[in-house]
Coordinates of N, CA and C in Angstrom, one line a residue:
X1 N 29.6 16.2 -3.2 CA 29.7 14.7 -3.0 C 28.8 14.3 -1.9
X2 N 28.0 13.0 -2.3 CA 27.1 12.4 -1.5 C 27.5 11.4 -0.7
X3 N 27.5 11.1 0.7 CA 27.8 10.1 1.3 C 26.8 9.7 2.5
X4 N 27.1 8.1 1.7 CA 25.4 7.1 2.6 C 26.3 6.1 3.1
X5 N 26.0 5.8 3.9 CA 25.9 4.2 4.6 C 25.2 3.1 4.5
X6 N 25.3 2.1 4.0 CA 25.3 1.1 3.6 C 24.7 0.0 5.0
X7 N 26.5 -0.1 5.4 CA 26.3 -1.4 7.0 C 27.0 -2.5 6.2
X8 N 27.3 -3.4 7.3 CA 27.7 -5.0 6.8 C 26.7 -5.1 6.0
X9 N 27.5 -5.4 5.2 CA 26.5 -6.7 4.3 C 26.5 -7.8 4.4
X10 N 25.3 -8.7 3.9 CA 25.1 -10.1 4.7 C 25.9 -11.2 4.2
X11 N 26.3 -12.1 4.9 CA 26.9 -13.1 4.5 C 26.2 -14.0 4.0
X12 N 25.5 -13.7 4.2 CA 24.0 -15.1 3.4 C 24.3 -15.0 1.8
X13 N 24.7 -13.2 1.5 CA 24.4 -12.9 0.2 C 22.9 -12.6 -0.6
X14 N 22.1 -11.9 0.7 CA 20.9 -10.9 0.5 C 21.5 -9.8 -0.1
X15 N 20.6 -9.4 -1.3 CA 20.7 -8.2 -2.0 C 20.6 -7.0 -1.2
X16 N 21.2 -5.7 -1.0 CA 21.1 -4.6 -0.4 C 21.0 -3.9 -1.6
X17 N 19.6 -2.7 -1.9 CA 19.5 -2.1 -3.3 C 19.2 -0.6 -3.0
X18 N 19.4 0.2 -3.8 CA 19.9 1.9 -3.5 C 19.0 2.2 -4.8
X19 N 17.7 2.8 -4.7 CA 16.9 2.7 -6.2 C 16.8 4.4 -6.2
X20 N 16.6 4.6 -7.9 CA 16.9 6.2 -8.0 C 16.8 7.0 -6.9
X21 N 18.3 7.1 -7.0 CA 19.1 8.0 -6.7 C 19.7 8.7 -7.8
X22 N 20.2 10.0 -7.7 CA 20.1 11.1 -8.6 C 21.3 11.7 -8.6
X23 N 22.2 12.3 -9.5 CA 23.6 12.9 -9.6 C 23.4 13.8 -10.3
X24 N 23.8 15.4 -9.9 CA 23.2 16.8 -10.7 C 24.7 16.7 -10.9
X25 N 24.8 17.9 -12.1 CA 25.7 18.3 -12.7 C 26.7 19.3 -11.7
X26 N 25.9 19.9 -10.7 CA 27.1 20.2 -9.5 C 26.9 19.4 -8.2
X27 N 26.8 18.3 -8.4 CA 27.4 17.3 -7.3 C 27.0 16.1 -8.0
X28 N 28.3 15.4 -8.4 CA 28.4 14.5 -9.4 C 28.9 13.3 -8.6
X29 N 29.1 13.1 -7.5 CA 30.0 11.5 -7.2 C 28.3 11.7 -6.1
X30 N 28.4 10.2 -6.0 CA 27.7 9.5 -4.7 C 28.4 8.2 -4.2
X31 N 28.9 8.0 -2.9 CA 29.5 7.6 -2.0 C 29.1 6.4 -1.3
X32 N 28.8 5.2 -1.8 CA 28.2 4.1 -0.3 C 29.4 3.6 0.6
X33 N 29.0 4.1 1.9 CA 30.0 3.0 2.4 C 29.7 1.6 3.2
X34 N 30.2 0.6 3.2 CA 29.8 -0.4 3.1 C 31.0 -1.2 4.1
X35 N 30.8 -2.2 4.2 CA 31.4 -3.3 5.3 C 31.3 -5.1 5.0
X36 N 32.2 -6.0 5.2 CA 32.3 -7.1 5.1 C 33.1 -7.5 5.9
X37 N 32.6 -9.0 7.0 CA 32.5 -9.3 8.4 C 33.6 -10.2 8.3
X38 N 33.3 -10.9 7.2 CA 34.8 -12.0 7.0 C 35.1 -11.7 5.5
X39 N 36.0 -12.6 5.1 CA 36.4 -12.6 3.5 C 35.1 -13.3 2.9
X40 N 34.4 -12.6 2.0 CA 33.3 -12.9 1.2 C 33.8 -12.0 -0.5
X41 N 32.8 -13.1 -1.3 CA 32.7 -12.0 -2.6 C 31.9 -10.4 -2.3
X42 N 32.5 -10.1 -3.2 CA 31.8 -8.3 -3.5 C 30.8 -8.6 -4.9
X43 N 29.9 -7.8 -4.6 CA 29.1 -7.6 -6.2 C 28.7 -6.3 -5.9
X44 N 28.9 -6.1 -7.5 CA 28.3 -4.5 -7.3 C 27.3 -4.1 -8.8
X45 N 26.5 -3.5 -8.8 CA 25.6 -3.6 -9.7 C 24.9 -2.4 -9.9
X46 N 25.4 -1.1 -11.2 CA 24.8 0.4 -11.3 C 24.2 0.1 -12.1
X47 N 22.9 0.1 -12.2 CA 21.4 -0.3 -13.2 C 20.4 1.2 -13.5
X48 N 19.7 1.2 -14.4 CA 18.9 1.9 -14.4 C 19.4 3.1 -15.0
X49 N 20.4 3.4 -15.4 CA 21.0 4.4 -15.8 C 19.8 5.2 -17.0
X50 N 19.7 6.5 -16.5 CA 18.9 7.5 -17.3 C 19.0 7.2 -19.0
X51 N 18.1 7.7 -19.4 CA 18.4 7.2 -20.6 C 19.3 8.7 -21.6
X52 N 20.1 8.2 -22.4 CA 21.1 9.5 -22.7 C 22.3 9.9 -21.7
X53 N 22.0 9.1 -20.8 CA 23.2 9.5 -20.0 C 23.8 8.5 -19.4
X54 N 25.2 8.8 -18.5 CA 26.3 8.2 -18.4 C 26.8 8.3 -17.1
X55 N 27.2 7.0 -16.0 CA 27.7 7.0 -15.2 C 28.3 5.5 -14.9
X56 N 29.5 5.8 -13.9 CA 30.5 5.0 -14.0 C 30.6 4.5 -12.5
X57 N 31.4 3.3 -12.4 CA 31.3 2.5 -11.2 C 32.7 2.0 -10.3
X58 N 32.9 2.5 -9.1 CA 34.4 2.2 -8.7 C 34.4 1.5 -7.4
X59 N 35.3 1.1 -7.0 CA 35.3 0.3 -5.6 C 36.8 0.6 -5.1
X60 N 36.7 1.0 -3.7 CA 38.1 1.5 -3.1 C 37.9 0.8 -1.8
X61 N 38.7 0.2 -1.2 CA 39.3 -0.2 0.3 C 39.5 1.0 1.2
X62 N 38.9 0.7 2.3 CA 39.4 2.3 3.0 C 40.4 2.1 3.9
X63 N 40.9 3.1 4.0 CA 42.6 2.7 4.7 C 42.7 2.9 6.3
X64 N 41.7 2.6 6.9 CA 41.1 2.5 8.6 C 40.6 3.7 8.9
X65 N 40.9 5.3 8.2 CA 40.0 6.3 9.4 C 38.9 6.2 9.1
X66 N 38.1 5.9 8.0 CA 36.5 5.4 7.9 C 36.0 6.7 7.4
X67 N 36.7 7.4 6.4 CA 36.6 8.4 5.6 C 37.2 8.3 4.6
X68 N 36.3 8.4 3.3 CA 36.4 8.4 2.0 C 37.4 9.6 1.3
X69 N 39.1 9.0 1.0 CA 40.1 10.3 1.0 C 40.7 9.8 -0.1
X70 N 41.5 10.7 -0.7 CA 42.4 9.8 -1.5 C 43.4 9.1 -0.8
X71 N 43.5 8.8 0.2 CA 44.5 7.5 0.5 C 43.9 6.3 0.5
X72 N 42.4 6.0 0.4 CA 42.3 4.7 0.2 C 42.8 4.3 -0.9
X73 N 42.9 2.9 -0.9 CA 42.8 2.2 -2.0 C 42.4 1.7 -3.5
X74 N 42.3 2.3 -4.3 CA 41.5 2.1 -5.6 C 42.0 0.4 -5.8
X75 N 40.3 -0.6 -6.1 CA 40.7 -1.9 -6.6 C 40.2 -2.1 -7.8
X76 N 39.2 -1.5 -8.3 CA 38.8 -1.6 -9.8 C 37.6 -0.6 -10.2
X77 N 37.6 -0.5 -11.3 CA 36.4 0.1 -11.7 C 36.0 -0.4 -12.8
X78 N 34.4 -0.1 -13.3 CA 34.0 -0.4 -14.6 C 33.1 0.6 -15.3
X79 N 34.0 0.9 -16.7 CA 33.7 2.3 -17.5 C 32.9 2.4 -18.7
X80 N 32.0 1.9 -18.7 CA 31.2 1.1 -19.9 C 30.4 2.9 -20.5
X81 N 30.5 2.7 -21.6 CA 29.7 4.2 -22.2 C 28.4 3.8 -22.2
X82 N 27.8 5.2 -22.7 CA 26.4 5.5 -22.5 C 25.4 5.0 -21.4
X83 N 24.5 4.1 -21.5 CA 23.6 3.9 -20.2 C 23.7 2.3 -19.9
X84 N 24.5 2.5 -20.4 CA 25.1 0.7 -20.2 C 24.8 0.0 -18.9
X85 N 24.7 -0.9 -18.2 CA 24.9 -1.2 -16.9 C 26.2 -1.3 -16.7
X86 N 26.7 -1.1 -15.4 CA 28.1 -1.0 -14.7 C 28.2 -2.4 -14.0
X87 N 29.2 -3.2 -13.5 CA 29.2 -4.0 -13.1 C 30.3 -4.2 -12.3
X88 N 30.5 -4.6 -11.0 CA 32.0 -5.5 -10.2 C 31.7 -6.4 -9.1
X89 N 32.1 -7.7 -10.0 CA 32.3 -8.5 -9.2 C 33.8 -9.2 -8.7
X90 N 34.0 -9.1 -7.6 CA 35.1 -9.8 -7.0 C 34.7 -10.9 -6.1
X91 N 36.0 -11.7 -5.9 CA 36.2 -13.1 -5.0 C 37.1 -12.6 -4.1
X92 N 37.0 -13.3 -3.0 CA 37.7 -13.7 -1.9 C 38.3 -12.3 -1.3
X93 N 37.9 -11.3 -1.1 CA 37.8 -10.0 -0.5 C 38.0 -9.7 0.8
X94 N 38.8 -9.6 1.4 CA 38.6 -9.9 3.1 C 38.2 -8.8 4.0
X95 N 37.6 -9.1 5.2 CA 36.6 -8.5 6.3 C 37.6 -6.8 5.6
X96 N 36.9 -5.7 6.2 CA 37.1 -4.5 6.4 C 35.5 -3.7 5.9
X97 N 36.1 -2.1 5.4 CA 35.0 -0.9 5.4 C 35.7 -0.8 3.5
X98 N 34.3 -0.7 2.7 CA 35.3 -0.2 1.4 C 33.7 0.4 0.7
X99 N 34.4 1.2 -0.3 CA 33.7 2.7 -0.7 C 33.1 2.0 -2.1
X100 N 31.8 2.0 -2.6 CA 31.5 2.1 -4.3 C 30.6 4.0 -4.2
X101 N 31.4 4.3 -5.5 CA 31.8 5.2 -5.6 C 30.9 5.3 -7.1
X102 N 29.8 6.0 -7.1 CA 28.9 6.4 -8.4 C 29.2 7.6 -8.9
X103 N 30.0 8.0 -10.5 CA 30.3 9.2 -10.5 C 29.5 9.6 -12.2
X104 N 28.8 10.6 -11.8 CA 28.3 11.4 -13.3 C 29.5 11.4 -14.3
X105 N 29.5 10.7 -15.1 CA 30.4 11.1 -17.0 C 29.8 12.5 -17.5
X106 N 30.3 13.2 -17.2 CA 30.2 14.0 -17.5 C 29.7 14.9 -19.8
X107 N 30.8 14.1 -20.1 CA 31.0 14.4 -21.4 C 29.4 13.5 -22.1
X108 N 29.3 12.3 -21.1 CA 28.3 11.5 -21.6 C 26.8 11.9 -21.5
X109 N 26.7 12.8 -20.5 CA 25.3 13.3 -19.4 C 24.7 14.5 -20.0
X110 N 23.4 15.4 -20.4 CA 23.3 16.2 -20.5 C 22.7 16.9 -19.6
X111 N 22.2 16.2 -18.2 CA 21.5 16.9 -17.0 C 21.7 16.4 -16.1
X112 N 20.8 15.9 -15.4 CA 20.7 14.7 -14.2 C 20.6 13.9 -14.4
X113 N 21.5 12.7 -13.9 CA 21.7 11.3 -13.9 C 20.9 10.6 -13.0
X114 N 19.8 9.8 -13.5 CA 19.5 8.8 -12.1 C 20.1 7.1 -12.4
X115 N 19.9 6.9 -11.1 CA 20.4 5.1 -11.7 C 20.1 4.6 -10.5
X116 N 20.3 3.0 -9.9 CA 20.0 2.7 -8.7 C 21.4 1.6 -8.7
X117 N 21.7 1.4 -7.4 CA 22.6 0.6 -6.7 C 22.6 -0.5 -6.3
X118 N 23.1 -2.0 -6.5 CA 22.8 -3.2 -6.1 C 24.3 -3.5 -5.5
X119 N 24.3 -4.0 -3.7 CA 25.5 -4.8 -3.3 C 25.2 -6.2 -3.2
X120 N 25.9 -7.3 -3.5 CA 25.8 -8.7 -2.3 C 26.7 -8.7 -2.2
X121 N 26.9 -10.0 -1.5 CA 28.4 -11.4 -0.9 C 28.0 -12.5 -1.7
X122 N 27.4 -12.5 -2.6 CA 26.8 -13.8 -2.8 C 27.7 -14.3 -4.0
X123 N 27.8 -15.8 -4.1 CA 28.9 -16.4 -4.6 C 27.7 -17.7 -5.7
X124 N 27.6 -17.8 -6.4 CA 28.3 -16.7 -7.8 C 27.0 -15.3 -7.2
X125 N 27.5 -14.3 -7.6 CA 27.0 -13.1 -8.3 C 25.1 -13.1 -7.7
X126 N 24.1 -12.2 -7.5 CA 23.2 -12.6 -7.6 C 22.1 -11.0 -8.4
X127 N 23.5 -10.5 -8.8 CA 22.9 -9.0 -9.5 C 23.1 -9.4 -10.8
X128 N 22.2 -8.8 -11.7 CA 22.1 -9.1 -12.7 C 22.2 -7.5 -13.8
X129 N 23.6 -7.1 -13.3 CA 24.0 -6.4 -14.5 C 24.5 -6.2 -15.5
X130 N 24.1 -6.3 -17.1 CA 24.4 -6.8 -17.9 C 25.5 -6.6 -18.7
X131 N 26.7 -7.3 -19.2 CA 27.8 -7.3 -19.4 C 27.6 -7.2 -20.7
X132 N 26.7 -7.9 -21.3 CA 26.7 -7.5 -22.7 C 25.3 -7.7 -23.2
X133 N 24.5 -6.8 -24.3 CA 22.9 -7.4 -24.7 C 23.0 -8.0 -26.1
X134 N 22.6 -9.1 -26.3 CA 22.4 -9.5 -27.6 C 21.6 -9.4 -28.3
X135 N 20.4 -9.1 -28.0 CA 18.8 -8.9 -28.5 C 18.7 -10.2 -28.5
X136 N 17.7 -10.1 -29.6 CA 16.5 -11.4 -30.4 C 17.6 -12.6 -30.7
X137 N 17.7 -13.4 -30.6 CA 18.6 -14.8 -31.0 C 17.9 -15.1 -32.4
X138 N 18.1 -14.8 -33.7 CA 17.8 -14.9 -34.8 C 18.9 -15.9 -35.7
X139 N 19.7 -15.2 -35.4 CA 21.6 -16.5 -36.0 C 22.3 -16.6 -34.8
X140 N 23.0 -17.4 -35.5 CA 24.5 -18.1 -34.5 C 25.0 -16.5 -33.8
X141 N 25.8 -17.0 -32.5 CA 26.1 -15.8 -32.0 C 26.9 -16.5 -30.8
X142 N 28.7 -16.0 -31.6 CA 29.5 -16.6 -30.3 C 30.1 -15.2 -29.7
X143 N 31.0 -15.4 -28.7 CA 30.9 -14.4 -27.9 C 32.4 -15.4 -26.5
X144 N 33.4 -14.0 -26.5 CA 34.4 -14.8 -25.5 C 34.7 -13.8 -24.5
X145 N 35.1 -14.6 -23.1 CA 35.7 -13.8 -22.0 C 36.5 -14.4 -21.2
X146 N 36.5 -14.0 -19.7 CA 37.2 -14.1 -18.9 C 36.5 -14.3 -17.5
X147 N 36.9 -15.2 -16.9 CA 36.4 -15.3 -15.5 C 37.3 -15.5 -14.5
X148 N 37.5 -14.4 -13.3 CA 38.4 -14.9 -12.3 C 38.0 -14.6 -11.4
X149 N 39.0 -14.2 -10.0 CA 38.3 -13.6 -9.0 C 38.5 -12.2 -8.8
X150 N 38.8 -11.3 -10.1 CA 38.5 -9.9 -10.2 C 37.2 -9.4 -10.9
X151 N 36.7 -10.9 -11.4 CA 35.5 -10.7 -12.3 C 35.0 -12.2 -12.1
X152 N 34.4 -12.2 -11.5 CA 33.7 -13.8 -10.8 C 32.6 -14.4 -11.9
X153 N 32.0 -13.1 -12.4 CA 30.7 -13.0 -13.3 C 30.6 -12.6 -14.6
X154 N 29.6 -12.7 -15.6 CA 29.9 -12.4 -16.6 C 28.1 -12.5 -17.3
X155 N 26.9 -11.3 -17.2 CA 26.3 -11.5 -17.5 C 25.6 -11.7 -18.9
X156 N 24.8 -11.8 -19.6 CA 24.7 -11.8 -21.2 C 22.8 -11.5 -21.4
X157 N 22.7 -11.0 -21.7 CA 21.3 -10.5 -22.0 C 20.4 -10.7 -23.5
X158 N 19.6 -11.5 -23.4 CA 19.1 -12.5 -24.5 C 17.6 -12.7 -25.2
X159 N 16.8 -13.0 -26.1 CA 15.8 -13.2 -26.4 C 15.4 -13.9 -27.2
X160 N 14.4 -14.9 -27.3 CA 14.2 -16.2 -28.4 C 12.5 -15.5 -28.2
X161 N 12.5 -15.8 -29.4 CA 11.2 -15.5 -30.2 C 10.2 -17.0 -30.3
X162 N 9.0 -17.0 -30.3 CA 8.1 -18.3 -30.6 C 8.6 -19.3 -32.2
X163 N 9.0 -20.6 -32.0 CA 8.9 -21.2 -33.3 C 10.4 -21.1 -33.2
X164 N 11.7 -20.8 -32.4 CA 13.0 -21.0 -31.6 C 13.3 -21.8 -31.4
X165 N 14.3 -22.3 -31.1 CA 15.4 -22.7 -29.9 C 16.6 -22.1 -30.2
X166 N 17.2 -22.1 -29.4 CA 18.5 -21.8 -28.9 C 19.3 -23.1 -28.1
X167 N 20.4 -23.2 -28.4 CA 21.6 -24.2 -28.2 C 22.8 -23.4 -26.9
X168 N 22.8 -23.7 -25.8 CA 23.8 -22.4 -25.6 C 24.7 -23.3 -24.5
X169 N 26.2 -23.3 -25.6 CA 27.9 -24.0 -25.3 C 28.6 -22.9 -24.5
X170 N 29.3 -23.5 -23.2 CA 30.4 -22.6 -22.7 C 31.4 -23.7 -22.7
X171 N 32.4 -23.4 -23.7 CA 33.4 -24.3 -23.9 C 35.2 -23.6 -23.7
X172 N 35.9 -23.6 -24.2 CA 37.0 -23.4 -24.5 C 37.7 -23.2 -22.6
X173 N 37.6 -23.8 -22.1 CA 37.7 -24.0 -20.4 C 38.9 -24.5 -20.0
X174 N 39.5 -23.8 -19.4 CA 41.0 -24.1 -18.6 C 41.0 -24.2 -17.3
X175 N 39.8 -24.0 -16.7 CA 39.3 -24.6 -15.0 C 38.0 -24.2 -15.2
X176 N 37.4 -24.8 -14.0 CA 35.9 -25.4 -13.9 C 34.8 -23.8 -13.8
X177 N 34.3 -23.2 -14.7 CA 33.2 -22.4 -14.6 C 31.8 -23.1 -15.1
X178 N 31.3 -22.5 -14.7 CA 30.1 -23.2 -14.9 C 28.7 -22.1 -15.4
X179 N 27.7 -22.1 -15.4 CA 26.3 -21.7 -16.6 C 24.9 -21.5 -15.9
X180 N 24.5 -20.5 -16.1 CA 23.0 -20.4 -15.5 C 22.0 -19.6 -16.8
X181 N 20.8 -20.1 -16.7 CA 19.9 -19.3 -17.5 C 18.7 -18.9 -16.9
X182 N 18.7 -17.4 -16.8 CA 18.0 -16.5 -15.4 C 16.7 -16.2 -16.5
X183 N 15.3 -15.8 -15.7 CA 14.8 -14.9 -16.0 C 14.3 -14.4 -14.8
X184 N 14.4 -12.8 -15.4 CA 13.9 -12.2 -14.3 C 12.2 -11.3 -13.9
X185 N 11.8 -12.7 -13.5 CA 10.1 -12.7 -13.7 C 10.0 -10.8 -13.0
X186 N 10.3 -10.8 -11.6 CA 9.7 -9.3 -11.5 C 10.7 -8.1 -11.3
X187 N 11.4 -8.4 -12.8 CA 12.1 -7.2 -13.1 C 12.8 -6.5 -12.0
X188 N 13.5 -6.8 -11.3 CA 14.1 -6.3 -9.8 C 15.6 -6.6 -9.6
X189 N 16.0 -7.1 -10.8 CA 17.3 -6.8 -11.5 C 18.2 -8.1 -10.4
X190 N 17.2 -8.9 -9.6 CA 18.2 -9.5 -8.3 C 18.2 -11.3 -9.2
X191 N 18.8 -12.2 -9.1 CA 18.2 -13.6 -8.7 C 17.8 -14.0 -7.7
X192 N 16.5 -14.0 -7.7 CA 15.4 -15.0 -7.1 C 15.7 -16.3 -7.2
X193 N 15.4 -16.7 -6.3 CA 15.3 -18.5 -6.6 C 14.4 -18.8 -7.7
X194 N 13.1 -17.9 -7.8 CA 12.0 -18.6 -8.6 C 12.7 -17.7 -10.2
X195 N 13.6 -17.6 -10.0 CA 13.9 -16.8 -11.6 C 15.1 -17.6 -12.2
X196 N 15.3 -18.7 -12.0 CA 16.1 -19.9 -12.1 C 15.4 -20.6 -13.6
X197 N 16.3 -20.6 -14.7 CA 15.5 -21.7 -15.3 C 16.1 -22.6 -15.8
X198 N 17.5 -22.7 -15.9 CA 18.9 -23.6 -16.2 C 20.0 -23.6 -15.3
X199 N 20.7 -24.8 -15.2 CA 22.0 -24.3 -14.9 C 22.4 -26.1 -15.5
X200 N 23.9 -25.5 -15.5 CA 25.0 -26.5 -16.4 C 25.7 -26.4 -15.1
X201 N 26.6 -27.3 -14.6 CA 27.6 -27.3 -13.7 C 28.5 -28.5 -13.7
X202 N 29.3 -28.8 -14.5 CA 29.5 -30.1 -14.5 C 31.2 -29.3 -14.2
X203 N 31.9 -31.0 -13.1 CA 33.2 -30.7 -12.8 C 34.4 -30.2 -14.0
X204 N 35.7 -30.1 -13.7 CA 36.8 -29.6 -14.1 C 36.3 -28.8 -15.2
X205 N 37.2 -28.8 -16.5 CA 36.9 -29.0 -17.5 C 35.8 -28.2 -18.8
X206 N 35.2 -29.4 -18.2 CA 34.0 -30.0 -19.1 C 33.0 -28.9 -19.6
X207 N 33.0 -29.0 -21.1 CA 32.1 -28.0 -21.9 C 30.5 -27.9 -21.3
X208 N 30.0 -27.1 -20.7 CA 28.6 -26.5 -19.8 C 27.8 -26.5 -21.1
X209 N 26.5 -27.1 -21.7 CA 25.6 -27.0 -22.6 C 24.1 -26.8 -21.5
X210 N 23.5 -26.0 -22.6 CA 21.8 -26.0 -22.1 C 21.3 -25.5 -23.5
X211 N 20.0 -26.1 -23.3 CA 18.4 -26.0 -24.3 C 17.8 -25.3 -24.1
X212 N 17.1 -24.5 -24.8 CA 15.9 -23.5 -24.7 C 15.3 -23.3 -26.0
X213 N 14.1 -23.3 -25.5 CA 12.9 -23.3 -26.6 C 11.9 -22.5 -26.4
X214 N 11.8 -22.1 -25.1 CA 10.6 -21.4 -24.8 C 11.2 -19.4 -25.2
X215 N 9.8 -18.9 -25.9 CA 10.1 -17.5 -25.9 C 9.8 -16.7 -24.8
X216 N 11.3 -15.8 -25.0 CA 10.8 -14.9 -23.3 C 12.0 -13.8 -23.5
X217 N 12.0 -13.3 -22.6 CA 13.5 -12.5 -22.0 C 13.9 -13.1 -21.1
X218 N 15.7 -13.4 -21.2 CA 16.5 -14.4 -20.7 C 18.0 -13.6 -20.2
X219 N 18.3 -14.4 -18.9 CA 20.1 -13.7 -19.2 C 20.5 -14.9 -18.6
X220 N 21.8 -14.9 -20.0 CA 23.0 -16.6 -19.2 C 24.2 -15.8 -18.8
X221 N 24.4 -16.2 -17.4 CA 25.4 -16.3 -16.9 C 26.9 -17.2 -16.5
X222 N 27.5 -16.7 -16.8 CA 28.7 -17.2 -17.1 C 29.7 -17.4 -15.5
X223 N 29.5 -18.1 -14.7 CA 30.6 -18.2 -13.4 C 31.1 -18.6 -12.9
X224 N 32.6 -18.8 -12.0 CA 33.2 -19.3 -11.9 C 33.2 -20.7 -10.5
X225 N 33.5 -21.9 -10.6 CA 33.5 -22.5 -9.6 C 34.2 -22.5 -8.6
X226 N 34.2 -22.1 -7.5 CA 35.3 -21.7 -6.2 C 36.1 -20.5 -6.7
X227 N 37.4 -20.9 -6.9 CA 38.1 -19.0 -7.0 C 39.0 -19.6 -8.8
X228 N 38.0 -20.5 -9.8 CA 38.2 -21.5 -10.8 C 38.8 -19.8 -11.8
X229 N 40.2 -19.8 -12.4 CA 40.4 -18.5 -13.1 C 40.3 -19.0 -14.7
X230 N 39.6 -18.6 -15.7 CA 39.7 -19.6 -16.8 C 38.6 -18.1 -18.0
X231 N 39.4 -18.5 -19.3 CA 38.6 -17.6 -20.7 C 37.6 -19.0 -21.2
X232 N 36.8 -18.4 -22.0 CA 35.9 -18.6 -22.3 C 35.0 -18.5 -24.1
X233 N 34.9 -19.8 -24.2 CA 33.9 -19.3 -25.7 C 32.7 -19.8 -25.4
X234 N 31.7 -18.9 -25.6 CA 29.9 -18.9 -25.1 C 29.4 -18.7 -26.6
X235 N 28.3 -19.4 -27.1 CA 28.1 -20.1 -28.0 C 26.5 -19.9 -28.1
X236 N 25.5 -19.2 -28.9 CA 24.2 -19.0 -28.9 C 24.1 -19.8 -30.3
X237 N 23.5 -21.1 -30.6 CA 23.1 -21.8 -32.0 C 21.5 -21.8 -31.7
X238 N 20.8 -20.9 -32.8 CA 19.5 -20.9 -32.9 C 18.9 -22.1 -34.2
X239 N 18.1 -22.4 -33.7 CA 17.6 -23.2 -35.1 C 15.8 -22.9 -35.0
X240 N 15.1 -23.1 -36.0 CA 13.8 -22.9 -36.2 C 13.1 -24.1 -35.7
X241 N 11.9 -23.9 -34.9 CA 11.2 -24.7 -34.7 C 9.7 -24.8 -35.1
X242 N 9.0 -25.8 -35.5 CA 7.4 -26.0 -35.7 C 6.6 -25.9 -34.8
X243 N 5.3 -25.5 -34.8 CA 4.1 -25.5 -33.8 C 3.8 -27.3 -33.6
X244 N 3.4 -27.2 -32.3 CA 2.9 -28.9 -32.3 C 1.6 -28.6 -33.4

């Protein structure tokens, strides 16, 4: 077992990123330990995963000696198969020392695992690991979840082709989340300001819509407003369009 230090993370909600890094088949966990100054969000983001192989993502509270044991705390994990991205985001998390915890799947892996690590505080989310891929937006394509403050975020990974558009509803709302449509111009898996190209935010309620027409690679995000707990139907309506 590997163990790094991390440090506070920022309250601004600046990305801190851990890029290949490597898990052999006899030393399989890697260890960050990490810190938060006041109560902020957590985000956690395992990207990059080898291709053919499998690794999984955990987060524990440490229980004050500032050593990674089984008496900490386990608060969640996420177990996604094959080379999937891993993802945790939490709300309202308060000050202490807590562990994300990178462990080789063993059954899934046939060698060495590489993958890279993304932390913030940033509220909504500012990693961009993907919760689910849809490819090419060619037909209709609905799609439902959940947003709280054990899961703040909810990414969706997308693509419109030239002679497109796309229609995209976040409806079925029982408190206020709200809608973003990311690209991520230099592939660095973070939001950038300049990688902004939508957002819906309207109060309570109210069904979040956005337009897109242009062809590209896209990801909509799905997040919640303040600590807003509420399921979700997200809605891709493609229709064909003409050249001017």
């Amino acid at each position: 077992m590997a163990n790094y230090t991390i440090g506070t993370l920022s309250s601004a909600g600046n990305a801190v990123t851990r890029n290949n890094f490597t898990l052999e088949p006899t030393d399989s966990r890697d260890v960050f330990k990490f810190s938060i100054g006041s109560t902020l969000d957590i985000n956690l983001a395992l990207t990059g995963i080898s291709s053919g192989d499998d690794a999984d993502l955990t987060i524990y509270r440490d229980n004050g000696n500032g050593i990674f044991d089984g008496n900490d705390t386990f608060i969640t994990n996420s177990l996604l198969n094959s080379n999937n991205d891993e993802s945790i985001n939490l709300g309202d998390r308060s000050a202490g020392t807590y562990y994300a915890v990178v462990d080789r799947y063993a059954p899934g892996s046939s060698g060495n695992v590489s993958y890279s690590l993304a932390l913030s505080t940033a509220n909504p989310s500012n990693l961009l690991a993907v919760d689910q891929k849809l490819g090419n937006i060619t037909s209709d394509i609905t799609r439902s979840g959940s947003v709280n403050n054990t899961n703040t975020s909810d990414i969706y990974s997308f693509s419109i082709g030239y002679f497109r558009s796309v229609n995209i509803n976040l409806s079925g709302l029982s408190a206020d989340l709200d809608l973003k449509i990311i690209a991520d111009v230099n592939n660095n898996r973070i939001i950038d300001s300049s990688d902004l190209v939508l957002t819906s935010s309207l109060g309570s309620t109210s069904a979040e819509n956005l337009f897109l027409d242009d062809a590209g690679n896209y990801f909509a995000q799905v997040f919640q407003f303040a600590s807003a707990s509420s399921n979700y139907t997200l809605t891709f309506d493609q229709s064909t369009t003409t050249s001017a």
